Amino acid sequence: MKQLELINISKVYKTGGQELFALDNINIEIDAGEFAAITGTSGSGKSTMMNLLGLLDTPTSGTYKFLGEDVSKMSEKTLTRLRNKSIGFIFQSFNLIPTLTAEENVELPLIYRGVKSRGELVQNALEAVGIAHRRTHRPAELSGGQQQRVAIARAIAASPSLILADEPTGNLDSTASETVMSLLKKLHAGGATVVIITHDRTIARSAERVITVSDGKVV
């Protein structure tokens, strides 16, 4: 089954009376359970693609199918519900709330999803990434690698079908980067679809398939 299918997708921004194609007639398929990397230099269009794949933005034209369902014309409310249910995000800057503990950061998206029995899900997610022993610590009390582990636990707590990781090792040293990539490979081995967006070709080669974007086109 296809997890993602982009069909003739374009994203156009109008600036100063001119049209700028951030994405130009993109066609991509990613199967459920696949581990793929999208790579390209700054300004290539990969960040725009991530926003579209993550249902954070909509295309100017074309069709986007998520698990076989056309999401291109869905309402924002429907997109939000689908995004919360089906996609786990991992960001370069971790995006942890500094006033919350590790376990509270992991629990927060579950609250938004309306999950009632959250304790076991939070504990299992923290244990899966090896950070349960730091569950009562706030982000400032954790290293960069530990913060990214918490961010990964937050992304996987509700068992989403897609893990979307935007430069997941961008703020980490080499040792922490290897740990994070090992965790992503473990999630993939467990059946999750994993898509990483990165400018680092070494990181990209950890995936099963590398999709290169340049000037808004797949090359």
N, C-alpha and C. Protein backbone atom coordinates (compact mmCIF):
# COMPACT_ATOMS: atom_id res chain seq x y z
N MET A 1 0.84 -1.20 0.00
CA MET A 1 0.00 0.00 0.00
C MET A 1 0.87 1.25 0.00
N LYS A 2 0.44 2.25 -0.72
CA LYS A 2 1.20 3.50 -0.76
C LYS A 2 0.85 4.37 0.46
N GLN A 3 1.88 4.82 1.17
CA GLN A 3 1.65 5.75 2.29
C GLN A 3 1.40 7.16 1.74
N LEU A 4 2.24 7.56 0.79
CA LEU A 4 2.17 8.91 0.23
C LEU A 4 2.22 8.84 -1.28
N GLU A 5 1.46 9.70 -1.93
CA GLU A 5 1.51 9.77 -3.38
C GLU A 5 1.28 11.22 -3.81
N LEU A 6 2.32 11.81 -4.37
CA LEU A 6 2.23 13.16 -4.91
C LEU A 6 2.10 13.06 -6.42
N ILE A 7 1.03 13.62 -6.97
CA ILE A 7 0.74 13.51 -8.40
C ILE A 7 0.69 14.91 -9.01
N ASN A 8 1.69 15.23 -9.82
CA ASN A 8 1.75 16.52 -10.52
C ASN A 8 1.59 17.70 -9.55
N ILE A 9 2.30 17.62 -8.43
CA ILE A 9 2.18 18.64 -7.38
C ILE A 9 3.05 19.85 -7.69
N SER A 10 2.44 21.02 -7.63
CA SER A 10 3.18 22.28 -7.72
C SER A 10 2.77 23.18 -6.56
N LYS A 11 3.73 23.95 -6.09
CA LYS A 11 3.48 24.97 -5.07
C LYS A 11 4.06 26.27 -5.58
N VAL A 12 3.20 27.26 -5.78
CA VAL A 12 3.61 28.52 -6.38
C VAL A 12 3.36 29.65 -5.40
N TYR A 13 4.37 30.51 -5.24
CA TYR A 13 4.24 31.72 -4.43
C TYR A 13 4.33 32.93 -5.35
N LYS A 14 3.49 33.91 -5.09
CA LYS A 14 3.51 35.12 -5.90
C LYS A 14 4.20 36.23 -5.12
N THR A 15 5.27 36.76 -5.71
CA THR A 15 6.02 37.84 -5.08
C THR A 15 6.31 38.92 -6.11
N GLY A 16 5.92 40.14 -5.79
CA GLY A 16 6.19 41.25 -6.70
C GLY A 16 5.62 41.08 -8.08
N GLY A 17 4.46 40.42 -8.17
CA GLY A 17 3.84 40.21 -9.47
C GLY A 17 4.42 39.04 -10.25
N GLN A 18 5.39 38.35 -9.67
CA GLN A 18 6.00 37.19 -10.34
C GLN A 18 5.63 35.91 -9.61
N GLU A 19 5.64 34.81 -10.35
CA GLU A 19 5.36 33.51 -9.76
C GLU A 19 6.66 32.76 -9.50
N LEU A 20 6.81 32.26 -8.26
CA LEU A 20 7.97 31.48 -7.88
C LEU A 20 7.52 30.05 -7.59
N PHE A 21 8.06 29.11 -8.38
CA PHE A 21 7.70 27.70 -8.21
C PHE A 21 8.61 27.08 -7.15
N ALA A 22 8.08 26.93 -5.92
CA ALA A 22 8.83 26.22 -4.88
C ALA A 22 8.88 24.74 -5.19
N LEU A 23 7.79 24.20 -5.76
CA LEU A 23 7.73 22.83 -6.26
C LEU A 23 7.11 22.88 -7.64
N ASP A 24 7.68 22.14 -8.57
CA ASP A 24 7.25 22.23 -9.97
C ASP A 24 6.94 20.83 -10.52
N ASN A 25 5.65 20.48 -10.51
CA ASN A 25 5.18 19.22 -11.11
C ASN A 25 5.90 18.00 -10.52
N ILE A 26 5.79 17.86 -9.20
CA ILE A 26 6.45 16.78 -8.48
C ILE A 26 5.59 15.51 -8.52
N ASN A 27 6.25 14.38 -8.77
CA ASN A 27 5.59 13.07 -8.72
C ASN A 27 6.44 12.13 -7.86
N ILE A 28 5.88 11.72 -6.73
CA ILE A 28 6.61 10.84 -5.80
C ILE A 28 5.64 9.84 -5.19
N GLU A 29 6.09 8.62 -5.04
CA GLU A 29 5.34 7.61 -4.30
C GLU A 29 6.24 7.04 -3.21
N ILE A 30 5.70 6.91 -2.00
CA ILE A 30 6.42 6.28 -0.90
C ILE A 30 5.50 5.22 -0.31
N ASP A 31 5.97 3.98 -0.29
CA ASP A 31 5.16 2.87 0.19
C ASP A 31 5.06 2.87 1.71
N ALA A 32 3.97 2.32 2.21
CA ALA A 32 3.83 2.12 3.65
C ALA A 32 4.95 1.20 4.13
N GLY A 33 5.60 1.58 5.22
CA GLY A 33 6.69 0.79 5.76
C GLY A 33 8.05 1.10 5.15
N GLU A 34 8.11 2.07 4.24
CA GLU A 34 9.38 2.42 3.60
C GLU A 34 10.16 3.42 4.45
N PHE A 35 11.48 3.44 4.27
CA PHE A 35 12.36 4.42 4.91
C PHE A 35 12.99 5.23 3.78
N ALA A 36 12.54 6.47 3.61
CA ALA A 36 13.01 7.31 2.52
C ALA A 36 13.61 8.60 3.04
N ALA A 37 14.54 9.15 2.27
CA ALA A 37 15.15 10.44 2.60
C ALA A 37 14.91 11.39 1.44
N ILE A 38 14.56 12.63 1.76
CA ILE A 38 14.44 13.69 0.77
C ILE A 38 15.57 14.67 1.03
N THR A 39 16.42 14.86 0.04
CA THR A 39 17.60 15.69 0.25
C THR A 39 17.72 16.75 -0.84
N GLY A 40 18.47 17.78 -0.53
CA GLY A 40 18.68 18.88 -1.47
C GLY A 40 19.33 20.04 -0.74
N THR A 41 19.87 20.97 -1.49
CA THR A 41 20.51 22.13 -0.89
C THR A 41 19.46 23.11 -0.38
N SER A 42 19.91 24.14 0.32
CA SER A 42 19.00 25.18 0.79
C SER A 42 18.32 25.83 -0.41
N GLY A 43 17.00 25.99 -0.32
CA GLY A 43 16.25 26.60 -1.40
C GLY A 43 15.83 25.63 -2.50
N SER A 44 16.10 24.35 -2.30
CA SER A 44 15.78 23.36 -3.34
C SER A 44 14.30 23.03 -3.40
N GLY A 45 13.58 23.27 -2.31
CA GLY A 45 12.16 22.94 -2.25
C GLY A 45 11.84 21.83 -1.28
N LYS A 46 12.86 21.26 -0.62
CA LYS A 46 12.60 20.13 0.26
C LYS A 46 11.79 20.52 1.50
N SER A 47 11.98 21.73 2.02
CA SER A 47 11.19 22.17 3.18
C SER A 47 9.74 22.38 2.81
N THR A 48 9.50 22.93 1.61
CA THR A 48 8.13 23.07 1.12
C THR A 48 7.49 21.70 0.98
N MET A 49 8.24 20.73 0.47
CA MET A 49 7.72 19.39 0.32
C MET A 49 7.38 18.79 1.68
N MET A 50 8.23 19.02 2.68
CA MET A 50 7.95 18.50 4.01
C MET A 50 6.64 19.06 4.54
N ASN A 51 6.41 20.35 4.34
CA ASN A 51 5.17 20.96 4.82
C ASN A 51 3.95 20.36 4.14
N LEU A 52 4.09 20.04 2.86
CA LEU A 52 2.98 19.41 2.15
C LEU A 52 2.77 17.98 2.63
N LEU A 53 3.85 17.22 2.75
CA LEU A 53 3.74 15.83 3.20
C LEU A 53 3.14 15.76 4.60
N GLY A 54 3.48 16.73 5.45
CA GLY A 54 3.00 16.74 6.82
C GLY A 54 1.65 17.39 7.00
N LEU A 55 0.98 17.74 5.89
CA LEU A 55 -0.36 18.35 5.92
C LEU A 55 -0.35 19.69 6.64
N LEU A 56 0.81 20.35 6.61
CA LEU A 56 0.93 21.69 7.19
C LEU A 56 0.66 22.77 6.16
N ASP A 57 0.62 22.38 4.88
CA ASP A 57 0.38 23.30 3.78
C ASP A 57 -0.34 22.53 2.69
N THR A 58 -0.92 23.26 1.75
CA THR A 58 -1.65 22.63 0.64
C THR A 58 -1.01 23.03 -0.69
N PRO A 59 -1.08 22.17 -1.69
CA PRO A 59 -0.47 22.48 -2.98
C PRO A 59 -1.28 23.51 -3.76
N THR A 60 -0.62 24.22 -4.66
CA THR A 60 -1.31 25.12 -5.57
C THR A 60 -2.08 24.32 -6.62
N SER A 61 -1.47 23.21 -7.06
CA SER A 61 -2.13 22.33 -8.02
C SER A 61 -1.60 20.92 -7.84
N GLY A 62 -2.36 19.95 -8.37
CA GLY A 62 -1.96 18.56 -8.25
C GLY A 62 -2.75 17.84 -7.17
N THR A 63 -2.44 16.57 -6.99
CA THR A 63 -3.16 15.72 -6.05
C THR A 63 -2.20 15.08 -5.06
N TYR A 64 -2.56 15.13 -3.78
CA TYR A 64 -1.78 14.47 -2.74
C TYR A 64 -2.67 13.42 -2.10
N LYS A 65 -2.25 12.15 -2.20
CA LYS A 65 -2.99 11.06 -1.58
C LYS A 65 -2.21 10.54 -0.37
N PHE A 66 -2.90 10.46 0.76
CA PHE A 66 -2.32 9.96 2.01
C PHE A 66 -3.06 8.67 2.35
N LEU A 67 -2.33 7.54 2.30
CA LEU A 67 -2.95 6.23 2.50
C LEU A 67 -4.14 6.04 1.57
N GLY A 68 -3.97 6.49 0.33
CA GLY A 68 -4.98 6.29 -0.69
C GLY A 68 -6.09 7.32 -0.73
N GLU A 69 -6.11 8.23 0.23
CA GLU A 69 -7.18 9.23 0.30
C GLU A 69 -6.67 10.58 -0.17
N ASP A 70 -7.41 11.21 -1.08
CA ASP A 70 -7.02 12.51 -1.62
C ASP A 70 -7.22 13.58 -0.54
N VAL A 71 -6.11 14.16 -0.09
CA VAL A 71 -6.19 15.18 0.97
C VAL A 71 -6.03 16.59 0.41
N SER A 72 -5.87 16.70 -0.91
CA SER A 72 -5.55 17.99 -1.52
C SER A 72 -6.60 19.06 -1.26
N LYS A 73 -7.86 18.64 -1.19
CA LYS A 73 -8.95 19.61 -1.06
C LYS A 73 -9.67 19.52 0.30
N MET A 74 -9.05 18.84 1.26
CA MET A 74 -9.69 18.71 2.57
C MET A 74 -9.72 20.04 3.30
N SER A 75 -10.68 20.19 4.19
CA SER A 75 -10.76 21.40 5.02
C SER A 75 -9.63 21.38 6.04
N GLU A 76 -9.30 22.54 6.58
CA GLU A 76 -8.23 22.64 7.57
C GLU A 76 -8.56 21.80 8.81
N LYS A 77 -9.81 21.77 9.20
CA LYS A 77 -10.22 20.98 10.36
C LYS A 77 -9.96 19.50 10.13
N THR A 78 -10.32 19.03 8.94
CA THR A 78 -10.11 17.62 8.61
C THR A 78 -8.62 17.29 8.52
N LEU A 79 -7.86 18.21 7.92
CA LEU A 79 -6.40 18.01 7.82
C LEU A 79 -5.77 17.95 9.21
N THR A 80 -6.20 18.82 10.09
CA THR A 80 -5.66 18.84 11.46
C THR A 80 -5.93 17.52 12.16
N ARG A 81 -7.14 17.02 12.01
CA ARG A 81 -7.50 15.75 12.65
C ARG A 81 -6.67 14.60 12.09
N LEU A 82 -6.51 14.57 10.77
CA LEU A 82 -5.71 13.52 10.14
C LEU A 82 -4.24 13.63 10.53
N ARG A 83 -3.73 14.85 10.56
CA ARG A 83 -2.33 15.08 10.94
C ARG A 83 -2.07 14.61 12.37
N ASN A 84 -2.96 14.97 13.29
CA ASN A 84 -2.78 14.60 14.70
C ASN A 84 -2.84 13.09 14.89
N LYS A 85 -3.66 12.43 14.09
CA LYS A 85 -3.85 10.99 14.22
C LYS A 85 -2.74 10.19 13.57
N SER A 86 -2.23 10.66 12.44
CA SER A 86 -1.44 9.78 11.58
C SER A 86 0.03 10.15 11.42
N ILE A 87 0.44 11.36 11.85
CA ILE A 87 1.80 11.82 11.58
C ILE A 87 2.51 12.21 12.88
N GLY A 88 3.71 11.68 13.05
CA GLY A 88 4.57 12.08 14.16
C GLY A 88 5.72 12.92 13.61
N PHE A 89 5.89 14.14 14.14
CA PHE A 89 6.91 15.06 13.65
C PHE A 89 8.13 15.06 14.57
N ILE A 90 9.31 15.09 13.94
CA ILE A 90 10.57 15.27 14.66
C ILE A 90 11.28 16.45 14.01
N PHE A 91 11.60 17.47 14.82
CA PHE A 91 12.16 18.70 14.28
C PHE A 91 13.63 18.88 14.68
N GLN A 92 14.35 19.63 13.87
CA GLN A 92 15.76 19.91 14.14
C GLN A 92 15.93 20.62 15.49
N SER A 93 15.03 21.55 15.78
CA SER A 93 15.17 22.36 17.00
C SER A 93 14.43 21.75 18.18
N PHE A 94 14.03 20.48 18.06
CA PHE A 94 13.38 19.70 19.12
C PHE A 94 11.95 20.17 19.42
N ASN A 95 11.72 21.50 19.53
CA ASN A 95 10.40 22.07 19.78
C ASN A 95 9.78 21.55 21.07
N LEU A 96 10.61 21.34 22.09
CA LEU A 96 10.09 20.95 23.40
C LEU A 96 9.68 22.21 24.17
N ILE A 97 8.65 22.07 25.00
CA ILE A 97 8.20 23.19 25.83
C ILE A 97 9.08 23.24 27.07
N PRO A 98 9.82 24.34 27.28
CA PRO A 98 10.84 24.37 28.33
C PRO A 98 10.32 24.23 29.75
N THR A 99 9.07 24.59 29.99
CA THR A 99 8.51 24.53 31.35
C THR A 99 7.96 23.15 31.70
N LEU A 100 7.91 22.25 30.71
CA LEU A 100 7.37 20.91 30.96
C LEU A 100 8.48 19.89 31.08
N THR A 101 8.24 18.85 31.87
CA THR A 101 9.20 17.75 31.98
C THR A 101 9.18 16.92 30.70
N ALA A 102 10.12 15.99 30.61
CA ALA A 102 10.18 15.13 29.44
C ALA A 102 8.87 14.38 29.25
N GLU A 103 8.36 13.78 30.33
CA GLU A 103 7.13 13.00 30.18
C GLU A 103 5.93 13.89 29.87
N GLU A 104 5.92 15.12 30.37
CA GLU A 104 4.83 16.04 30.07
C GLU A 104 4.89 16.49 28.60
N ASN A 105 6.08 16.67 28.07
CA ASN A 105 6.22 17.01 26.65
C ASN A 105 5.70 15.88 25.77
N VAL A 106 5.99 14.65 26.15
CA VAL A 106 5.52 13.49 25.38
C VAL A 106 4.01 13.35 25.49
N GLU A 107 3.48 13.67 26.64
CA GLU A 107 2.04 13.51 26.89
C GLU A 107 1.19 14.55 26.16
N LEU A 108 1.74 15.74 25.93
CA LEU A 108 0.94 16.85 25.42
C LEU A 108 0.20 16.54 24.12
N PRO A 109 0.86 15.98 23.08
CA PRO A 109 0.11 15.66 21.86
C PRO A 109 -1.00 14.65 22.09
N LEU A 110 -0.82 13.75 23.06
CA LEU A 110 -1.86 12.77 23.37
C LEU A 110 -3.09 13.47 23.95
N ILE A 111 -2.85 14.52 24.72
CA ILE A 111 -3.96 15.31 25.26
C ILE A 111 -4.72 15.96 24.12
N TYR A 112 -3.96 16.53 23.16
CA TYR A 112 -4.60 17.16 22.00
C TYR A 112 -5.42 16.15 21.20
N ARG A 113 -4.94 14.91 21.16
CA ARG A 113 -5.65 13.87 20.40
C ARG A 113 -6.86 13.33 21.15
N GLY A 114 -7.02 13.73 22.40
CA GLY A 114 -8.14 13.24 23.19
C GLY A 114 -7.93 11.86 23.77
N VAL A 115 -6.67 11.41 23.85
CA VAL A 115 -6.38 10.09 24.42
C VAL A 115 -6.56 10.16 25.93
N LYS A 116 -7.33 9.24 26.49
CA LYS A 116 -7.63 9.30 27.92
C LYS A 116 -6.62 8.54 28.77
N SER A 117 -6.25 7.35 28.35
CA SER A 117 -5.28 6.55 29.11
C SER A 117 -3.89 6.79 28.52
N ARG A 118 -3.18 7.77 29.09
CA ARG A 118 -1.93 8.21 28.48
C ARG A 118 -0.67 7.72 29.17
N GLY A 119 -0.78 7.39 30.44
CA GLY A 119 0.42 7.07 31.22
C GLY A 119 1.27 5.97 30.63
N GLU A 120 0.64 4.86 30.25
CA GLU A 120 1.40 3.73 29.71
C GLU A 120 2.00 4.07 28.35
N LEU A 121 1.26 4.81 27.53
CA LEU A 121 1.79 5.21 26.22
C LEU A 121 3.03 6.08 26.38
N VAL A 122 2.98 7.02 27.32
CA VAL A 122 4.12 7.91 27.56
C VAL A 122 5.32 7.09 28.05
N GLN A 123 5.08 6.21 29.01
CA GLN A 123 6.16 5.41 29.57
C GLN A 123 6.79 4.51 28.50
N ASN A 124 5.95 3.88 27.69
CA ASN A 124 6.46 2.99 26.64
C ASN A 124 7.30 3.75 25.63
N ALA A 125 6.85 4.97 25.27
CA ALA A 125 7.58 5.77 24.29
C ALA A 125 8.94 6.20 24.85
N LEU A 126 8.97 6.63 26.10
CA LEU A 126 10.23 7.04 26.72
C LEU A 126 11.19 5.86 26.85
N GLU A 127 10.66 4.69 27.18
CA GLU A 127 11.50 3.50 27.28
C GLU A 127 12.03 3.09 25.91
N ALA A 128 11.22 3.27 24.88
CA ALA A 128 11.63 2.86 23.53
C ALA A 128 12.84 3.63 23.04
N VAL A 129 12.98 4.87 23.49
CA VAL A 129 14.12 5.69 23.05
C VAL A 129 15.19 5.80 24.15
N GLY A 130 15.03 5.05 25.23
CA GLY A 130 16.06 4.99 26.27
C GLY A 130 16.21 6.24 27.10
N ILE A 131 15.12 6.94 27.36
CA ILE A 131 15.21 8.19 28.12
C ILE A 131 14.25 8.20 29.31
N ALA A 132 13.66 7.05 29.65
CA ALA A 132 12.68 6.99 30.73
C ALA A 132 13.28 7.42 32.07
N HIS A 133 14.57 7.17 32.25
CA HIS A 133 15.22 7.53 33.51
C HIS A 133 15.35 9.05 33.70
N ARG A 134 15.06 9.82 32.64
CA ARG A 134 15.14 11.28 32.72
C ARG A 134 13.76 11.92 32.55
N ARG A 135 12.72 11.14 32.81
CA ARG A 135 11.36 11.58 32.49
C ARG A 135 10.91 12.80 33.29
N THR A 136 11.47 13.03 34.47
CA THR A 136 11.04 14.18 35.28
C THR A 136 11.90 15.42 35.05
N HIS A 137 12.85 15.35 34.12
CA HIS A 137 13.74 16.47 33.84
C HIS A 137 13.15 17.36 32.75
N ARG A 138 13.44 18.65 32.87
CA ARG A 138 13.01 19.62 31.86
C ARG A 138 14.09 19.72 30.78
N PRO A 139 13.74 20.26 29.61
CA PRO A 139 14.69 20.32 28.50
C PRO A 139 16.04 20.92 28.85
N ALA A 140 16.06 21.98 29.65
CA ALA A 140 17.32 22.64 30.00
C ALA A 140 18.25 21.73 30.79
N GLU A 141 17.69 20.67 31.37
CA GLU A 141 18.48 19.72 32.16
C GLU A 141 18.93 18.53 31.33
N LEU A 142 18.66 18.56 30.04
CA LEU A 142 19.00 17.45 29.15
C LEU A 142 19.98 17.89 28.08
N SER A 143 20.81 16.98 27.61
CA SER A 143 21.72 17.28 26.50
C SER A 143 20.92 17.35 25.21
N GLY A 144 21.56 17.82 24.13
CA GLY A 144 20.88 17.90 22.84
C GLY A 144 20.39 16.54 22.38
N GLY A 145 21.23 15.52 22.53
CA GLY A 145 20.84 14.18 22.13
C GLY A 145 19.67 13.66 22.95
N GLN A 146 19.67 13.97 24.25
CA GLN A 146 18.56 13.54 25.11
C GLN A 146 17.27 14.27 24.75
N GLN A 147 17.38 15.56 24.43
CA GLN A 147 16.20 16.31 24.01
C GLN A 147 15.61 15.74 22.73
N GLN A 148 16.47 15.32 21.79
CA GLN A 148 15.96 14.75 20.55
C GLN A 148 15.31 13.39 20.82
N ARG A 149 15.81 12.65 21.78
CA ARG A 149 15.16 11.39 22.15
C ARG A 149 13.75 11.66 22.68
N VAL A 150 13.62 12.69 23.51
CA VAL A 150 12.30 13.06 24.02
C VAL A 150 11.39 13.45 22.86
N ALA A 151 11.94 14.20 21.90
CA ALA A 151 11.15 14.62 20.73
C ALA A 151 10.70 13.41 19.92
N ILE A 152 11.56 12.40 19.81
CA ILE A 152 11.18 11.19 19.09
C ILE A 152 10.11 10.43 19.87
N ALA A 153 10.27 10.36 21.19
CA ALA A 153 9.24 9.70 22.02
C ALA A 153 7.90 10.39 21.85
N ARG A 154 7.91 11.71 21.81
CA ARG A 154 6.68 12.47 21.59
C ARG A 154 6.05 12.12 20.24
N ALA A 155 6.90 11.95 19.23
CA ALA A 155 6.41 11.66 17.89
C ALA A 155 5.79 10.27 17.78
N ILE A 156 6.28 9.31 18.56
CA ILE A 156 5.84 7.92 18.38
C ILE A 156 4.83 7.47 19.42
N ALA A 157 4.54 8.30 20.41
CA ALA A 157 3.70 7.86 21.54
C ALA A 157 2.34 7.34 21.09
N ALA A 158 1.76 7.95 20.08
CA ALA A 158 0.42 7.54 19.61
C ALA A 158 0.49 6.56 18.44
N SER A 159 1.68 6.02 18.17
CA SER A 159 1.88 5.04 17.08
C SER A 159 1.35 5.55 15.74
N PRO A 160 1.84 6.71 15.27
CA PRO A 160 1.39 7.21 13.97
C PRO A 160 1.92 6.33 12.84
N SER A 161 1.23 6.38 11.69
CA SER A 161 1.66 5.54 10.57
C SER A 161 2.85 6.15 9.84
N LEU A 162 3.08 7.46 10.01
CA LEU A 162 4.18 8.15 9.34
C LEU A 162 5.01 8.94 10.34
N ILE A 163 6.32 8.73 10.32
CA ILE A 163 7.26 9.56 11.08
C ILE A 163 7.94 10.48 10.09
N LEU A 164 7.77 11.79 10.28
CA LEU A 164 8.33 12.79 9.38
C LEU A 164 9.39 13.58 10.16
N ALA A 165 10.65 13.40 9.78
CA ALA A 165 11.76 13.98 10.53
C ALA A 165 12.47 15.05 9.70
N ASP A 166 12.43 16.29 10.17
CA ASP A 166 13.02 17.43 9.47
C ASP A 166 14.39 17.74 10.06
N GLU A 167 15.46 17.42 9.32
CA GLU A 167 16.84 17.63 9.78
C GLU A 167 17.00 17.12 11.22
N PRO A 168 16.67 15.85 11.49
CA PRO A 168 16.64 15.36 12.87
C PRO A 168 17.98 15.35 13.57
N THR A 169 19.09 15.44 12.82
CA THR A 169 20.42 15.44 13.44
C THR A 169 21.13 16.78 13.28
N GLY A 170 20.41 17.79 12.80
CA GLY A 170 21.04 19.06 12.45
C GLY A 170 21.72 19.77 13.59
N ASN A 171 21.22 19.61 14.82
CA ASN A 171 21.80 20.31 15.97
C ASN A 171 22.57 19.38 16.90
N LEU A 172 22.96 18.20 16.38
CA LEU A 172 23.58 17.20 17.23
C LEU A 172 25.01 16.89 16.80
N ASP A 173 25.82 16.43 17.77
CA ASP A 173 27.17 16.00 17.43
C ASP A 173 27.09 14.61 16.77
N SER A 174 28.23 14.11 16.32
CA SER A 174 28.23 12.87 15.54
C SER A 174 27.72 11.67 16.35
N THR A 175 28.09 11.61 17.63
CA THR A 175 27.65 10.48 18.45
C THR A 175 26.14 10.49 18.64
N ALA A 176 25.59 11.67 18.98
CA ALA A 176 24.15 11.78 19.16
C ALA A 176 23.41 11.54 17.84
N SER A 177 24.01 11.99 16.74
CA SER A 177 23.40 11.78 15.42
C SER A 177 23.27 10.30 15.11
N GLU A 178 24.32 9.54 15.41
CA GLU A 178 24.27 8.09 15.18
C GLU A 178 23.19 7.44 16.02
N THR A 179 23.04 7.90 17.25
CA THR A 179 22.01 7.35 18.13
C THR A 179 20.62 7.62 17.58
N VAL A 180 20.39 8.86 17.13
CA VAL A 180 19.09 9.23 16.57
C VAL A 180 18.78 8.42 15.32
N MET A 181 19.76 8.25 14.44
CA MET A 181 19.53 7.48 13.23
C MET A 181 19.26 6.01 13.55
N SER A 182 19.91 5.50 14.58
CA SER A 182 19.65 4.12 15.00
C SER A 182 18.22 3.97 15.49
N LEU A 183 17.73 4.99 16.21
CA LEU A 183 16.35 4.96 16.70
C LEU A 183 15.36 5.00 15.54
N LEU A 184 15.66 5.83 14.53
CA LEU A 184 14.77 5.91 13.37
C LEU A 184 14.74 4.59 12.61
N LYS A 185 15.92 3.95 12.50
CA LYS A 185 15.97 2.64 11.84
C LYS A 185 15.18 1.60 12.62
N LYS A 186 15.23 1.71 13.94
CA LYS A 186 14.49 0.78 14.79
C LYS A 186 12.98 0.97 14.60
N LEU A 187 12.55 2.23 14.51
CA LEU A 187 11.13 2.52 14.28
C LEU A 187 10.69 1.96 12.93
N HIS A 188 11.55 2.13 11.93
CA HIS A 188 11.25 1.59 10.60
C HIS A 188 11.15 0.07 10.65
N ALA A 189 12.08 -0.56 11.35
CA ALA A 189 12.05 -2.02 11.47
C ALA A 189 10.78 -2.50 12.15
N GLY A 190 10.20 -1.63 13.00
CA GLY A 190 8.97 -1.97 13.69
C GLY A 190 7.73 -1.75 12.86
N GLY A 191 7.89 -1.27 11.62
CA GLY A 191 6.76 -1.15 10.71
C GLY A 191 6.35 0.26 10.35
N ALA A 192 6.97 1.28 10.95
CA ALA A 192 6.58 2.66 10.65
C ALA A 192 7.15 3.11 9.30
N THR A 193 6.42 3.96 8.63
CA THR A 193 6.96 4.65 7.46
C THR A 193 7.76 5.83 7.97
N VAL A 194 9.02 5.94 7.57
CA VAL A 194 9.89 7.01 8.04
C VAL A 194 10.39 7.81 6.84
N VAL A 195 10.18 9.13 6.88
CA VAL A 195 10.69 10.03 5.85
C VAL A 195 11.53 11.10 6.54
N ILE A 196 12.79 11.19 6.17
CA ILE A 196 13.65 12.23 6.74
C ILE A 196 13.95 13.27 5.65
N ILE A 197 13.97 14.52 6.05
CA ILE A 197 14.34 15.62 5.17
C ILE A 197 15.68 16.13 5.67
N THR A 198 16.68 16.10 4.81
CA THR A 198 18.03 16.47 5.24
C THR A 198 18.86 16.99 4.08
N HIS A 199 19.78 17.92 4.39
CA HIS A 199 20.74 18.36 3.38
C HIS A 199 22.01 17.52 3.44
N ASP A 200 22.12 16.68 4.49
CA ASP A 200 23.31 15.88 4.74
C ASP A 200 23.21 14.55 3.98
N ARG A 201 24.01 14.39 2.94
CA ARG A 201 23.92 13.18 2.11
C ARG A 201 24.37 11.94 2.87
N THR A 202 25.24 12.09 3.85
CA THR A 202 25.64 10.94 4.66
C THR A 202 24.46 10.42 5.46
N ILE A 203 23.70 11.33 6.05
CA ILE A 203 22.50 10.94 6.78
C ILE A 203 21.48 10.34 5.82
N ALA A 204 21.33 10.95 4.65
CA ALA A 204 20.35 10.47 3.67
C ALA A 204 20.63 9.03 3.26
N ARG A 205 21.90 8.67 3.17
CA ARG A 205 22.25 7.32 2.72
C ARG A 205 21.87 6.25 3.74
N SER A 206 21.45 6.66 4.94
CA SER A 206 20.97 5.69 5.92
C SER A 206 19.61 5.14 5.54
N ALA A 207 18.89 5.84 4.66
CA ALA A 207 17.56 5.43 4.24
C ALA A 207 17.64 4.37 3.14
N GLU A 208 16.51 3.71 2.89
CA GLU A 208 16.44 2.72 1.82
C GLU A 208 16.46 3.39 0.45
N ARG A 209 15.89 4.59 0.38
CA ARG A 209 15.79 5.29 -0.91
C ARG A 209 16.03 6.77 -0.68
N VAL A 210 16.77 7.39 -1.58
CA VAL A 210 17.07 8.81 -1.49
C VAL A 210 16.40 9.54 -2.66
N ILE A 211 15.61 10.56 -2.33
CA ILE A 211 14.94 11.39 -3.32
C ILE A 211 15.60 12.75 -3.29
N THR A 212 16.21 13.16 -4.40
CA THR A 212 16.93 14.43 -4.45
C THR A 212 16.07 15.49 -5.14
N VAL A 213 15.98 16.65 -4.49
CA VAL A 213 15.20 17.77 -5.02
C VAL A 213 16.14 18.91 -5.35
N SER A 214 15.94 19.51 -6.52
CA SER A 214 16.73 20.66 -6.94
C SER A 214 15.84 21.63 -7.71
N ASP A 215 15.85 22.89 -7.31
CA ASP A 215 15.04 23.91 -7.97
C ASP A 215 13.58 23.50 -8.12
N GLY A 216 13.06 22.87 -7.07
CA GLY A 216 11.65 22.51 -7.06
C GLY A 216 11.28 21.28 -7.85
N LYS A 217 12.28 20.56 -8.37
CA LYS A 217 12.01 19.35 -9.16
C LYS A 217 12.76 18.16 -8.56
N VAL A 218 12.20 16.98 -8.76
CA VAL A 218 12.90 15.76 -8.40
C VAL A 218 13.89 15.43 -9.49
N VAL A 219 15.15 15.20 -9.10
CA VAL A 219 16.20 14.90 -10.07
C VAL A 219 16.77 13.49 -9.84
